[in-house]
PDB file of C-alpha atoms in Angstrom:
ATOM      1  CA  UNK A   7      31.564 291.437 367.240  1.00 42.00           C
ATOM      2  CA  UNK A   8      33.282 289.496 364.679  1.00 58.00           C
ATOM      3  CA  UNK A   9      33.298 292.310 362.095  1.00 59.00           C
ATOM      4  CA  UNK A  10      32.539 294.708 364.580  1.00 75.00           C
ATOM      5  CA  UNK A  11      29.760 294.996 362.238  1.00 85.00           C
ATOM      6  CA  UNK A  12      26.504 294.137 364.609  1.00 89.00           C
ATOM      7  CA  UNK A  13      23.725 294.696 362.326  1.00 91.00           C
ATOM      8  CA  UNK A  14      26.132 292.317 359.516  1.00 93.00           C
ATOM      9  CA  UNK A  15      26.533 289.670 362.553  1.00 93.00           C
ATOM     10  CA  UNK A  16      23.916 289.139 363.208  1.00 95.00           C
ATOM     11  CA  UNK A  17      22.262 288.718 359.974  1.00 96.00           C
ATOM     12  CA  UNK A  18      24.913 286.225 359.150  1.00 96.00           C
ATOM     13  CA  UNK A  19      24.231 284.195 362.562  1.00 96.00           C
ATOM     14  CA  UNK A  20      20.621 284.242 361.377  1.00 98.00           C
ATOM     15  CA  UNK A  21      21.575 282.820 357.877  1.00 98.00           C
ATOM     16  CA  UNK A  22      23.395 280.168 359.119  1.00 98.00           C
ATOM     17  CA  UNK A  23      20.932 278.881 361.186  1.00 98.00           C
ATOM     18  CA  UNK A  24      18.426 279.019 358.786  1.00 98.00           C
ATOM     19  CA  UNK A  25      21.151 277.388 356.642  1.00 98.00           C
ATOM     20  CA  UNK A  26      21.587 274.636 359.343  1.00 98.00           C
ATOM     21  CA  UNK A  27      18.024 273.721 359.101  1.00 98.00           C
ATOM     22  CA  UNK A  28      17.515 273.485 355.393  1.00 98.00           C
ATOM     23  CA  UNK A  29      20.726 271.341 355.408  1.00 98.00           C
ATOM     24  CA  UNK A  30      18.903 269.005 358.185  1.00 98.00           C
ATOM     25  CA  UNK A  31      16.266 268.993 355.831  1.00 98.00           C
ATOM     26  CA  UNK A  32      18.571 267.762 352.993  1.00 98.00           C
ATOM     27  CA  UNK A  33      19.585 265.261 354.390  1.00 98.00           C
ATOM     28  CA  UNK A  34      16.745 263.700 355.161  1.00 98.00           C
ATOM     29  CA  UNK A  35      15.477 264.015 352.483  1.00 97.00           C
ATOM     30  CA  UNK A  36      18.636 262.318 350.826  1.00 98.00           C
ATOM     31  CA  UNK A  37      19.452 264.998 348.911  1.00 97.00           C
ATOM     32  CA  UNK A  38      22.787 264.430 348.078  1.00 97.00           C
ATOM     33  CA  UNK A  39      23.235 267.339 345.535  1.00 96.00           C
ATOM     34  CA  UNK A  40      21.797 270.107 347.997  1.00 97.00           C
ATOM     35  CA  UNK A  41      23.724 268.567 350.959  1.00 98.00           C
ATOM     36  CA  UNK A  42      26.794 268.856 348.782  1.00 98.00           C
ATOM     37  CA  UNK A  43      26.430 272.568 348.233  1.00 97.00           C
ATOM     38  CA  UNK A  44      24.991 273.231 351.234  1.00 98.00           C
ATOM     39  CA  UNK A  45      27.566 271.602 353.722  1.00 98.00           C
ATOM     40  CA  UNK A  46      30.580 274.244 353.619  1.00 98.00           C
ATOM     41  CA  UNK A  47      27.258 277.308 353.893  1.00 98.00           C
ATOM     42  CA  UNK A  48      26.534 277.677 357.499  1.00 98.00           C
ATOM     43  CA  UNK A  49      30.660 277.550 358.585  1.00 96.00           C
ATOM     44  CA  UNK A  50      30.807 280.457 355.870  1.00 96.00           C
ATOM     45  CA  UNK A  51      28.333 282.618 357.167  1.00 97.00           C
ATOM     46  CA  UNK A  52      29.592 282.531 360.688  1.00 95.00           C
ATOM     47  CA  UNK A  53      33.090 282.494 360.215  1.00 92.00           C
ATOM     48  CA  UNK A  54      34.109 284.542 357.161  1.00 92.00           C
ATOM     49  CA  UNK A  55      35.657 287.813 356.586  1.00 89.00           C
ATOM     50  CA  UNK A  56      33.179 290.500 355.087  1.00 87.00           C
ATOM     51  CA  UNK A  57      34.683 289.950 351.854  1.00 86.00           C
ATOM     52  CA  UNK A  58      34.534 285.854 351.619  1.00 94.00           C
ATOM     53  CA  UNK A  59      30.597 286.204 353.324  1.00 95.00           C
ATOM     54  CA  UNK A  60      29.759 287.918 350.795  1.00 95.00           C
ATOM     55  CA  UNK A  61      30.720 285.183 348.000  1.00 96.00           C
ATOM     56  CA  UNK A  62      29.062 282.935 350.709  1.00 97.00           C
ATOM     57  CA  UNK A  63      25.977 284.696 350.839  1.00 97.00           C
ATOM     58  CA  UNK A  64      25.712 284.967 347.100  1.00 96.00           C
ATOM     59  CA  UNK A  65      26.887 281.192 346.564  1.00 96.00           C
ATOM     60  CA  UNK A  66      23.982 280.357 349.028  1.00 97.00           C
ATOM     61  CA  UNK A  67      21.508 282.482 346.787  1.00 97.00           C
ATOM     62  CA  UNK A  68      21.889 280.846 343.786  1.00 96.00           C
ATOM     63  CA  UNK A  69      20.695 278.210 345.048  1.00 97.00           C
ATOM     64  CA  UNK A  70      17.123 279.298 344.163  1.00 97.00           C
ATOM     65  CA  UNK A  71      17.704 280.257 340.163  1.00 92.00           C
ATOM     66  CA  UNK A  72      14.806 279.755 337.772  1.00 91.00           C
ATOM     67  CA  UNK A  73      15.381 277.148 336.458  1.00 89.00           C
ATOM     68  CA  UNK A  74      17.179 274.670 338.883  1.00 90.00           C
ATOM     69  CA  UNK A  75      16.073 275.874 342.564  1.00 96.00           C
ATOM     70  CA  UNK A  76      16.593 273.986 345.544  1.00 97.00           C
ATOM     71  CA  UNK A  77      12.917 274.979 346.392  1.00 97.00           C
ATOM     72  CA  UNK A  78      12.049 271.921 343.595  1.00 96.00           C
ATOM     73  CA  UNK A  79      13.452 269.319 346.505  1.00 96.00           C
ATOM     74  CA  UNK A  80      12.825 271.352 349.972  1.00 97.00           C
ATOM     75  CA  UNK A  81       9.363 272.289 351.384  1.00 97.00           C
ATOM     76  CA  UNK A  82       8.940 276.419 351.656  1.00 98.00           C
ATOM     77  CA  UNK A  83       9.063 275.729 355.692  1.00 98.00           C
ATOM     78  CA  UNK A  84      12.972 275.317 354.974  1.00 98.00           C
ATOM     79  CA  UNK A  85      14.195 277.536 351.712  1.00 98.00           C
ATOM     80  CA  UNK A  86      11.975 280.485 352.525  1.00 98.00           C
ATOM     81  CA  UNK A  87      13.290 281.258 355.634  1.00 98.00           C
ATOM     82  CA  UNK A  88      16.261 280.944 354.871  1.00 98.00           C
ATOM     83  CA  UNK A  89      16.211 283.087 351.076  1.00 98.00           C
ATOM     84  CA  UNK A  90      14.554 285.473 353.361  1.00 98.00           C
ATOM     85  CA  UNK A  91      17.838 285.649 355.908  1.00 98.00           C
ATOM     86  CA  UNK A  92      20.084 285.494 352.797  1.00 98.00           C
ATOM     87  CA  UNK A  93      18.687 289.141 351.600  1.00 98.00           C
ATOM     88  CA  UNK A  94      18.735 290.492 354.470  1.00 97.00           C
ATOM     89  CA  UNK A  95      22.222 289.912 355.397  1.00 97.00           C
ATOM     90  CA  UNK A  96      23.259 290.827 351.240  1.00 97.00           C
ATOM     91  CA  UNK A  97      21.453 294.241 352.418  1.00 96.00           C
ATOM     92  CA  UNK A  98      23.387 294.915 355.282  1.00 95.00           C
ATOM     93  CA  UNK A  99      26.391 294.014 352.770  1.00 94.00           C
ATOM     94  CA  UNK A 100      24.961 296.560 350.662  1.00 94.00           C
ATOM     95  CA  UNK A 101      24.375 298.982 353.016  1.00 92.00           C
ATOM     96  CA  UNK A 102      27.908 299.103 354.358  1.00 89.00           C
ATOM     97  CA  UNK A 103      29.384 299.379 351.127  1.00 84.00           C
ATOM     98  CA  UNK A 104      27.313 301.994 350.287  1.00 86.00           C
ATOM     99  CA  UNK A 105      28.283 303.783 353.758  1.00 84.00           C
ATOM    100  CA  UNK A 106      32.054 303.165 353.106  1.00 75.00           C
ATOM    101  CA  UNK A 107      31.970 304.084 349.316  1.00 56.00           C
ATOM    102  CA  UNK A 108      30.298 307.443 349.812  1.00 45.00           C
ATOM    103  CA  UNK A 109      31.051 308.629 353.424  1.00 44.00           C
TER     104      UNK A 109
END
């Protein structure tokens, strides 16, 4: 595995899929702001060190603040699935750190 990290992997693989298809979405919807800061996402999440998809995954997660969320432009059938594959690979993230910090 890339990070010899399966269960990390494979949540990032996930992410960027779900990453490619709200990007899709984006653009055709002609959304040139969210295409903008989505466009470097889904070559993040499958090629970055655990450090750098980390900063990927939480760059990708601001994406839905309060106040400015890309879920005002994109349907749910796009951002959901893919907030949903964002927290579970910053869980794994989590989850290894925690693992590495205390054992």
């Amino acid at each position: 595995a890339r990070h010899e990290r399966p269960a990390i992997d494979e949540a990032a693989l996930v992410a960027a899929r779900a990453c490619d298809r709200l990007l899709a979405a984006a653009r055709e919807a002609q959304s040139e702001r969210w295409v903008a800061y989505l466009e470097p996402l889904p070559d993040r999440l499958r090629d970055d060190e655990l450090v750098d998809l980390r900063r990927a995954a939480l760059r990708a997660r601001s994406a839905y603040g309060p106040k400015d969320s890309i879920r005002d432009t994109l349907g749910p059938d796009v951002t959901e699935p893919f907030l949903d594959a964002l927290d579970r690979l910053i869980r794994a993230l989590n989850r290894r750190d925690a693992t590495e910090d205390h054992g």
